[in-house]
Amino acid sequence: MAQFDLPVEQLREYRSFEREPADFDDRWRGTLQAARRHDPVISSHPFDNALAAVDCWDVRFAGFAGEPVAGWFSRPAGVPLSAELPVVVEYLGYGRGRGLPHERLLWTAAGCAHLLVDSRGQGGHYGSGGDTPDSGPVPPSAPGVVTRGILDHENHYYRRLLTDAARAVDAARALPGTDAGAVIVAGNSQGGLLSLAAAGLVPDVAACLTSAPFLCHPARALQITEAAPWEELVQYLSVYRDAEAAVMRTLSYVDGIALARRALAPAHFATGLRDTVCPPSTVFAAFNAYGEHSDTNVSRRIEIYPFNHHEGGDAVNTRRQLDWLAGLGLTPALPAPLVFT
């Protein structure tokens, strides 16, 4: 795929002028207040991950409406729980579940605590499966999850998933051995949307890492791509031909741009200029809106990968994230390297 979106000079200025619902803040405030009537951590049990360098717990935390959401909580082995570490709350891409705890070791290897959050009702597309059911109503929808309950925000799947993302931050702060003031939210694609949501709904997180965030500027994305998962919305609207207004209104409550506007934490974005899944103009629209509801200048940067698709910067971007977090003082100091003689 060649570059298909706007030139970089235009991307740097590109914004969405879609109107937010007047009750956006009230609806999300009410949803989170209801969810927070429940203690954040439901259960936490040590889990044998067969690894000598990482301690692991199988966690259930209270997500939307207090419903249990699975997660893997990990810390570097041998570090006492009395040592409060920065904690990375990581969200997953579309269709993936939390899998097995030895699959994602980057953040514990960097010296952080790590909460890997399962995605309710997902896990059957790739990876090693998920463990959290979605209890919401399921009226007729296209295959996948993005059109579940799409005609009404109250029933929409992403209302539940974004609430889970915010509550995962609450859970991370309540777990032992974490620094409540050093919660980092992170994710790619759908996980990038969820990290934006967590930063917007829980604006006192310490940092936001978001790569190729999904569901930003839906009106734009639906004009220029039919790549999955957008194709599910196209398929749905091709059948329910009179539903466009209701669908777009529902999506306006979970648009990553609206959530980004409310964020206050420093943010690190990334996009591939050949990405048809999360087109660069939609990512830049979120980046350019990030923190604009704040009275002060919110720190943000974006990495651009001109020759990459949805994989973006991959491991190169991960290293840039690590360096960026170190510059913020949010990763533990590294020991001096061993010198071989």
Tab-separated table of C-alpha atoms in Angstrom:
chain	number	residue	atom	x	y	z
A	1	MET	CA	0.000	0.000	0.000
A	2	ALA	CA	1.413	3.388	-1.010
A	3	GLN	CA	0.838	6.457	1.153
A	4	PHE	CA	-2.851	7.181	0.616
A	5	ASP	CA	-3.702	9.831	3.185
A	6	LEU	CA	-2.816	13.513	3.457
A	7	PRO	CA	0.761	14.804	3.027
A	8	VAL	CA	2.712	15.135	6.268
A	9	GLU	CA	2.580	18.940	6.181
A	10	GLN	CA	-1.235	18.767	6.163
A	11	LEU	CA	-1.347	15.966	8.735
A	12	ARG	CA	0.524	18.147	11.210
A	13	GLU	CA	-2.333	20.665	11.043
A	14	TYR	CA	-5.233	18.250	10.537
A	15	ARG	CA	-8.150	18.427	12.961
A	16	SER	CA	-11.611	16.974	13.337
A	17	PHE	CA	-14.464	19.441	13.589
A	18	GLU	CA	-17.102	16.828	14.399
A	19	ARG	CA	-19.324	18.085	17.220
A	20	GLU	CA	-19.274	16.230	20.514
A	21	PRO	CA	-22.564	15.270	22.186
A	22	ALA	CA	-23.622	17.944	24.678
A	23	ASP	CA	-23.928	15.310	27.399
A	24	PHE	CA	-20.556	13.629	26.729
A	25	ASP	CA	-19.052	14.487	30.119
A	26	ASP	CA	-22.238	13.840	32.083
A	27	ARG	CA	-22.714	10.399	30.571
A	28	TRP	CA	-19.152	9.314	31.205
A	29	ARG	CA	-19.194	10.781	34.705
A	30	GLY	CA	-22.314	8.778	35.543
A	31	THR	CA	-20.901	5.574	34.053
A	32	LEU	CA	-17.674	5.840	36.051
A	33	GLN	CA	-19.461	6.789	39.269
A	34	ALA	CA	-21.584	3.651	38.966
A	35	ALA	CA	-18.537	1.487	38.251
A	36	ARG	CA	-16.614	2.952	41.195
A	37	ARG	CA	-19.231	1.840	43.683
A	38	HIS	CA	-17.314	-1.429	43.592
A	39	ASP	CA	-13.877	-1.963	45.123
A	40	PRO	CA	-11.367	-2.072	42.263
A	41	VAL	CA	-9.672	-5.422	42.980
A	42	ILE	CA	-11.902	-8.480	43.273
A	43	SER	CA	-9.212	-11.150	43.593
A	44	SER	CA	-5.489	-11.678	43.138
A	45	HIS	CA	-3.777	-15.074	43.236
A	46	PRO	CA	-0.113	-15.985	42.642
A	47	PHE	CA	0.332	-17.708	39.287
A	48	ASP	CA	3.096	-20.107	38.299
A	49	ASN	CA	4.415	-18.659	35.035
A	50	ALA	CA	7.497	-20.949	34.990
A	51	LEU	CA	9.755	-17.882	34.891
A	52	ALA	CA	12.534	-17.224	37.388
A	53	ALA	CA	12.781	-13.487	36.707
A	54	VAL	CA	9.099	-12.464	36.867
A	55	ASP	CA	6.534	-12.852	39.641
A	56	CYS	CA	2.938	-13.079	38.434
A	57	TRP	CA	-0.591	-12.882	39.809
A	58	ASP	CA	-3.883	-13.833	38.150
A	59	VAL	CA	-6.094	-10.812	38.846
A	60	ARG	CA	-9.786	-10.022	38.567
A	61	PHE	CA	-10.767	-6.371	38.880
A	62	ALA	CA	-14.147	-4.648	38.842
A	63	GLY	CA	-14.841	-3.161	35.422
A	64	PHE	CA	-18.075	-1.858	33.930
A	65	ALA	CA	-20.935	-2.178	36.436
A	66	GLY	CA	-18.544	-4.025	38.772
A	67	GLU	CA	-18.249	-6.984	36.399
A	68	PRO	CA	-15.008	-8.991	36.794
A	69	VAL	CA	-12.286	-8.393	34.214
A	70	ALA	CA	-9.226	-10.628	34.027
A	71	GLY	CA	-5.661	-9.383	34.020
A	72	TRP	CA	-2.096	-10.542	34.530
A	73	PHE	CA	-0.197	-8.552	37.140
A	74	SER	CA	3.570	-8.986	37.023
A	75	ARG	CA	6.600	-7.580	38.840
A	76	PRO	CA	10.346	-8.223	38.592
A	77	ALA	CA	11.100	-11.263	40.765
A	78	GLY	CA	12.841	-10.634	44.055
A	79	VAL	CA	11.721	-7.006	44.354
A	80	PRO	CA	9.849	-6.737	47.677
A	81	LEU	CA	6.246	-5.579	47.571
A	82	SER	CA	7.249	-2.756	49.884
A	83	ALA	CA	9.096	-1.248	46.893
A	84	GLU	CA	6.508	0.761	44.968
A	85	LEU	CA	7.291	0.536	41.250
A	86	PRO	CA	5.949	2.502	38.297
A	87	VAL	CA	3.149	0.418	36.808
A	88	VAL	CA	2.293	0.063	33.122
A	89	VAL	CA	-1.366	-0.704	32.407
A	90	GLU	CA	-1.364	-2.291	28.965
A	91	TYR	CA	-4.404	-2.700	26.691
A	92	LEU	CA	-4.752	-5.073	23.770
A	93	GLY	CA	-5.492	-4.910	20.051
A	94	TYR	CA	-8.809	-5.798	18.435
A	95	GLY	CA	-9.691	-9.470	18.799
A	96	ARG	CA	-6.903	-10.359	21.226
A	97	GLY	CA	-7.278	-11.604	24.799
A	98	ARG	CA	-4.760	-11.480	27.615
A	99	GLY	CA	-3.258	-14.814	26.532
A	100	LEU	CA	-0.502	-16.255	28.723
A	101	PRO	CA	1.609	-14.213	31.151
A	102	HIS	CA	4.974	-15.055	29.569
A	103	GLU	CA	3.943	-13.483	26.233
A	104	ARG	CA	4.552	-9.867	27.287
A	105	LEU	CA	7.636	-9.329	29.423
A	106	LEU	CA	8.931	-5.968	28.181
A	107	TRP	CA	7.706	-3.816	31.045
A	108	THR	CA	8.839	-6.083	33.850
A	109	ALA	CA	12.206	-6.402	32.098
A	110	ALA	CA	12.350	-2.591	32.211
A	111	GLY	CA	11.870	-2.748	35.989
A	112	CYS	CA	8.203	-1.763	36.110
A	113	ALA	CA	5.146	-3.477	37.461
A	114	HIS	CA	2.764	-4.485	34.672
A	115	LEU	CA	-1.006	-5.006	34.515
A	116	LEU	CA	-2.066	-6.625	31.230
A	117	VAL	CA	-5.807	-6.062	30.794
A	118	ASP	CA	-8.053	-8.635	29.126
A	119	SER	CA	-10.596	-7.345	26.580
A	120	ARG	CA	-14.085	-8.522	27.474
A	121	GLY	CA	-15.657	-10.782	24.891
A	122	GLN	CA	-12.501	-10.876	22.758
A	123	GLY	CA	-9.633	-13.322	22.379
A	124	GLY	CA	-10.717	-15.519	19.484
A	125	HIS	CA	-9.005	-13.727	16.574
A	126	TYR	CA	-5.311	-14.292	17.394
A	127	GLY	CA	-2.908	-14.759	20.299
A	128	SER	CA	-3.575	-17.260	23.078
A	129	GLY	CA	-7.170	-16.492	24.053
A	130	GLY	CA	-9.025	-14.411	26.603
A	131	ASP	CA	-10.875	-15.046	29.853
A	132	THR	CA	-13.453	-12.250	30.280
A	133	PRO	CA	-17.018	-12.623	28.981
A	134	ASP	CA	-19.029	-9.644	27.791
A	135	SER	CA	-22.370	-9.583	29.579
A	136	GLY	CA	-23.898	-6.712	27.622
A	137	PRO	CA	-26.969	-7.015	25.392
A	138	VAL	CA	-26.193	-8.319	21.915
A	139	PRO	CA	-28.783	-7.163	19.361
A	140	PRO	CA	-28.134	-7.950	15.678
A	141	SER	CA	-24.604	-6.902	14.735
A	142	ALA	CA	-21.854	-7.582	12.229
A	143	PRO	CA	-19.170	-10.160	13.114
A	144	GLY	CA	-16.739	-8.709	15.638
A	145	VAL	CA	-17.506	-6.345	18.520
A	146	VAL	CA	-17.540	-2.780	17.205
A	147	THR	CA	-21.211	-2.922	16.124
A	148	ARG	CA	-22.504	-4.600	19.294
A	149	GLY	CA	-25.229	-2.306	20.632
A	150	ILE	CA	-24.191	0.317	18.064
A	151	LEU	CA	-27.576	2.068	17.940
A	152	ASP	CA	-27.396	3.345	21.521
A	153	HIS	CA	-24.426	4.479	23.621
A	154	GLU	CA	-25.935	2.934	26.754
A	155	ASN	CA	-25.764	-0.533	25.173
A	156	HIS	CA	-22.669	-0.091	23.024
A	157	TYR	CA	-19.842	-2.559	23.564
A	158	TYR	CA	-17.210	0.172	23.709
A	159	ARG	CA	-18.968	1.902	26.588
A	160	ARG	CA	-18.242	-1.214	28.610
A	161	LEU	CA	-14.705	-1.684	27.285
A	162	LEU	CA	-13.659	1.931	27.876
A	163	THR	CA	-15.040	1.761	31.407
A	164	ASP	CA	-12.922	-1.355	31.966
A	165	ALA	CA	-9.889	0.625	30.755
A	166	ALA	CA	-10.482	3.400	33.289
A	167	ARG	CA	-11.116	0.949	36.104
A	168	ALA	CA	-7.896	-0.890	35.268
A	169	VAL	CA	-6.056	2.256	36.384
A	170	ASP	CA	-7.941	2.166	39.684
A	171	ALA	CA	-7.018	-1.503	40.072
A	172	ALA	CA	-3.342	-0.883	39.277
A	173	ARG	CA	-3.212	1.717	42.039
A	174	ALA	CA	-4.780	-0.707	44.511
A	175	LEU	CA	-2.456	-3.630	43.752
A	176	PRO	CA	0.546	-4.135	46.066
A	177	GLY	CA	3.938	-2.761	45.161
A	178	THR	CA	2.766	-0.090	42.728
A	179	ASP	CA	3.361	3.648	42.781
A	180	ALA	CA	-0.119	5.204	42.500
A	181	GLY	CA	1.439	8.397	41.168
A	182	ALA	CA	3.346	6.637	38.370
A	183	VAL	CA	0.665	4.823	36.358
A	184	ILE	CA	1.500	4.617	32.649
A	185	VAL	CA	-1.263	3.589	30.211
A	186	ALA	CA	-0.152	1.922	26.981
A	187	GLY	CA	-1.519	0.194	23.914
A	188	ASN	CA	-1.545	-0.199	20.146
A	189	SER	CA	-4.559	0.008	17.791
A	190	GLN	CA	-7.619	-0.818	19.929
A	191	GLY	CA	-5.198	-0.726	22.842
A	192	GLY	CA	-4.146	2.740	21.686
A	193	LEU	CA	-7.771	3.878	21.883
A	194	LEU	CA	-8.050	2.404	25.374
A	195	SER	CA	-4.905	4.181	26.534
A	196	LEU	CA	-6.360	7.465	25.231
A	197	ALA	CA	-9.628	6.636	26.999
A	198	ALA	CA	-7.858	5.913	30.275
A	199	ALA	CA	-5.892	9.178	30.007
A	200	GLY	CA	-9.046	11.129	29.211
A	201	LEU	CA	-11.290	9.502	31.809
A	202	VAL	CA	-8.606	9.317	34.534
A	203	PRO	CA	-6.622	12.450	33.739
A	204	ASP	CA	-4.131	12.092	36.612
A	205	VAL	CA	-2.262	9.148	35.062
A	206	ALA	CA	1.450	9.838	34.693
A	207	ALA	CA	1.901	9.117	30.969
A	208	CYS	CA	0.076	7.802	27.906
A	209	LEU	CA	1.656	5.624	25.213
A	210	THR	CA	-0.667	5.296	22.219
A	211	SER	CA	0.296	3.804	18.868
A	212	ALA	CA	-2.074	3.829	15.882
A	213	PRO	CA	-5.166	4.361	18.054
A	214	PHE	CA	-8.406	2.910	16.673
A	215	LEU	CA	-11.813	4.682	16.610
A	216	CYS	CA	-10.416	8.173	16.214
A	217	HIS	CA	-12.445	10.440	13.900
A	218	PRO	CA	-14.813	7.679	12.665
A	219	ALA	CA	-16.413	9.919	10.034
A	220	ARG	CA	-13.017	10.412	8.374
A	221	ALA	CA	-11.976	6.771	8.638
A	222	LEU	CA	-15.209	5.540	7.073
A	223	GLN	CA	-14.597	7.832	4.101
A	224	ILE	CA	-11.110	6.581	3.264
A	225	THR	CA	-10.802	2.942	4.412
A	226	GLU	CA	-12.707	-0.318	4.603
A	227	ALA	CA	-9.920	-2.203	6.353
A	228	ALA	CA	-10.925	-4.301	9.351
A	229	PRO	CA	-12.423	-3.493	11.810
A	230	TRP	CA	-13.954	-0.526	9.922
A	231	GLU	CA	-15.356	-3.024	7.434
A	232	GLU	CA	-17.699	-4.266	10.186
A	233	LEU	CA	-19.313	-0.832	10.356
A	234	VAL	CA	-19.503	-0.651	6.565
A	235	GLN	CA	-21.103	-4.091	6.440
A	236	TYR	CA	-23.593	-3.197	9.170
A	237	LEU	CA	-24.621	0.065	7.509
A	238	SER	CA	-24.950	-1.673	4.146
A	239	VAL	CA	-27.714	-3.761	5.731
A	240	TYR	CA	-29.231	-1.214	8.157
A	241	ARG	CA	-29.356	1.582	5.609
A	242	ASP	CA	-31.271	4.066	7.780
A	243	ALA	CA	-29.059	3.665	10.860
A	244	GLU	CA	-26.169	5.972	9.935
A	245	ALA	CA	-27.211	8.903	12.139
A	246	ALA	CA	-27.698	6.671	15.196
A	247	VAL	CA	-24.421	4.829	14.559
A	248	MET	CA	-22.403	8.020	14.220
A	249	ARG	CA	-23.955	9.467	17.371
A	250	THR	CA	-23.023	6.339	19.330
A	251	LEU	CA	-19.465	6.451	18.000
A	252	SER	CA	-19.151	10.105	19.042
A	253	TYR	CA	-19.163	9.000	22.693
A	254	VAL	CA	-16.143	6.732	22.174
A	255	ASP	CA	-14.243	8.792	19.591
A	256	GLY	CA	-10.608	8.826	20.667
A	257	ILE	CA	-10.392	12.517	19.776
A	258	ALA	CA	-12.992	13.537	22.364
A	259	LEU	CA	-11.193	11.480	24.979
A	260	ALA	CA	-7.798	12.877	23.982
A	261	ARG	CA	-9.060	16.436	24.472
A	262	ARG	CA	-9.623	15.699	28.168
A	263	ALA	CA	-6.226	14.112	28.852
A	264	LEU	CA	-3.562	15.873	30.885
A	265	ALA	CA	-0.718	13.350	31.017
A	266	PRO	CA	2.325	13.594	28.753
A	267	ALA	CA	1.658	11.501	25.646
A	268	HIS	CA	3.743	9.590	23.125
A	269	PHE	CA	1.931	8.827	19.823
A	270	ALA	CA	3.012	6.849	16.773
A	271	THR	CA	1.632	6.297	13.277
A	272	GLY	CA	2.617	4.571	10.056
A	273	LEU	CA	1.837	6.677	6.984
A	274	ARG	CA	0.673	3.590	5.033
A	275	ASP	CA	-1.682	2.389	7.769
A	276	THR	CA	-5.145	1.694	6.350
A	277	VAL	CA	-6.400	0.202	9.640
A	278	CYS	CA	-5.908	3.388	11.651
A	279	PRO	CA	-5.276	6.025	8.958
A	280	PRO	CA	-2.653	8.629	9.847
A	281	SER	CA	-5.091	11.557	9.504
A	282	THR	CA	-7.250	10.031	12.246
A	283	VAL	CA	-4.201	9.564	14.485
A	284	PHE	CA	-3.023	13.125	13.859
A	285	ALA	CA	-6.525	14.418	14.587
A	286	ALA	CA	-6.262	12.837	18.041
A	287	PHE	CA	-2.680	14.026	18.500
A	288	ASN	CA	-3.541	17.607	17.542
A	289	ALA	CA	-6.515	17.604	19.921
A	290	TYR	CA	-4.653	15.984	22.802
A	291	GLY	CA	-4.921	17.987	26.023
A	292	GLU	CA	-6.674	20.957	24.430
A	293	HIS	CA	-9.237	21.173	27.254
A	294	SER	CA	-6.382	21.938	29.643
A	295	ASP	CA	-5.492	25.467	30.672
A	296	THR	CA	-1.814	24.594	30.368
A	297	ASN	CA	0.333	23.145	27.602
A	298	VAL	CA	0.163	19.336	27.735
A	299	SER	CA	3.373	17.642	26.596
A	300	ARG	CA	3.016	15.354	23.584
A	301	ARG	CA	5.090	13.992	20.727
A	302	ILE	CA	4.414	11.794	17.727
A	303	GLU	CA	6.689	9.338	15.919
A	304	ILE	CA	6.094	9.050	12.162
A	305	TYR	CA	7.036	5.949	10.168
A	306	PRO	CA	6.637	6.835	6.451
A	307	PHE	CA	7.114	3.318	5.061
A	308	ASN	CA	5.120	1.347	7.613
A	309	HIS	CA	1.558	0.084	7.767
A	310	HIS	CA	-0.281	-0.852	10.962
A	311	GLU	CA	2.853	-2.282	12.555
A	312	GLY	CA	4.199	1.286	12.701
A	313	GLY	CA	7.599	1.503	14.351
A	314	ASP	CA	7.286	-1.912	16.025
A	315	ALA	CA	10.379	-2.598	18.195
A	316	VAL	CA	12.000	0.673	17.116
A	317	ASN	CA	9.022	2.566	18.491
A	318	THR	CA	9.121	0.512	21.682
A	319	ARG	CA	12.699	1.623	22.285
A	320	ARG	CA	11.671	5.220	21.671
A	321	GLN	CA	8.885	4.809	24.217
A	322	LEU	CA	11.352	3.476	26.769
A	323	ASP	CA	13.732	6.368	26.187
A	324	TRP	CA	10.873	8.871	26.384
A	325	LEU	CA	9.632	7.427	29.688
A	326	ALA	CA	13.167	7.475	31.070
A	327	GLY	CA	13.330	11.160	30.199
A	328	LEU	CA	10.202	11.682	32.287
A	329	GLY	CA	11.758	9.754	35.181
A	330	LEU	CA	9.062	7.077	34.958
A	331	THR	CA	11.235	3.986	34.612
A	332	PRO	CA	13.546	2.661	37.316
A	333	ALA	CA	17.212	3.551	37.000
A	334	LEU	CA	19.235	0.873	35.231
A	335	PRO	CA	22.197	-0.753	36.993
A	336	ALA	CA	25.633	-0.200	35.524
A	337	PRO	CA	26.344	-2.797	32.792
A	338	LEU	CA	28.766	-5.591	33.555
A	339	VAL	CA	32.172	-5.200	31.987
A	340	PHE	CA	33.769	-8.365	30.641
A	341	THR	CA	37.524	-8.535	31.017
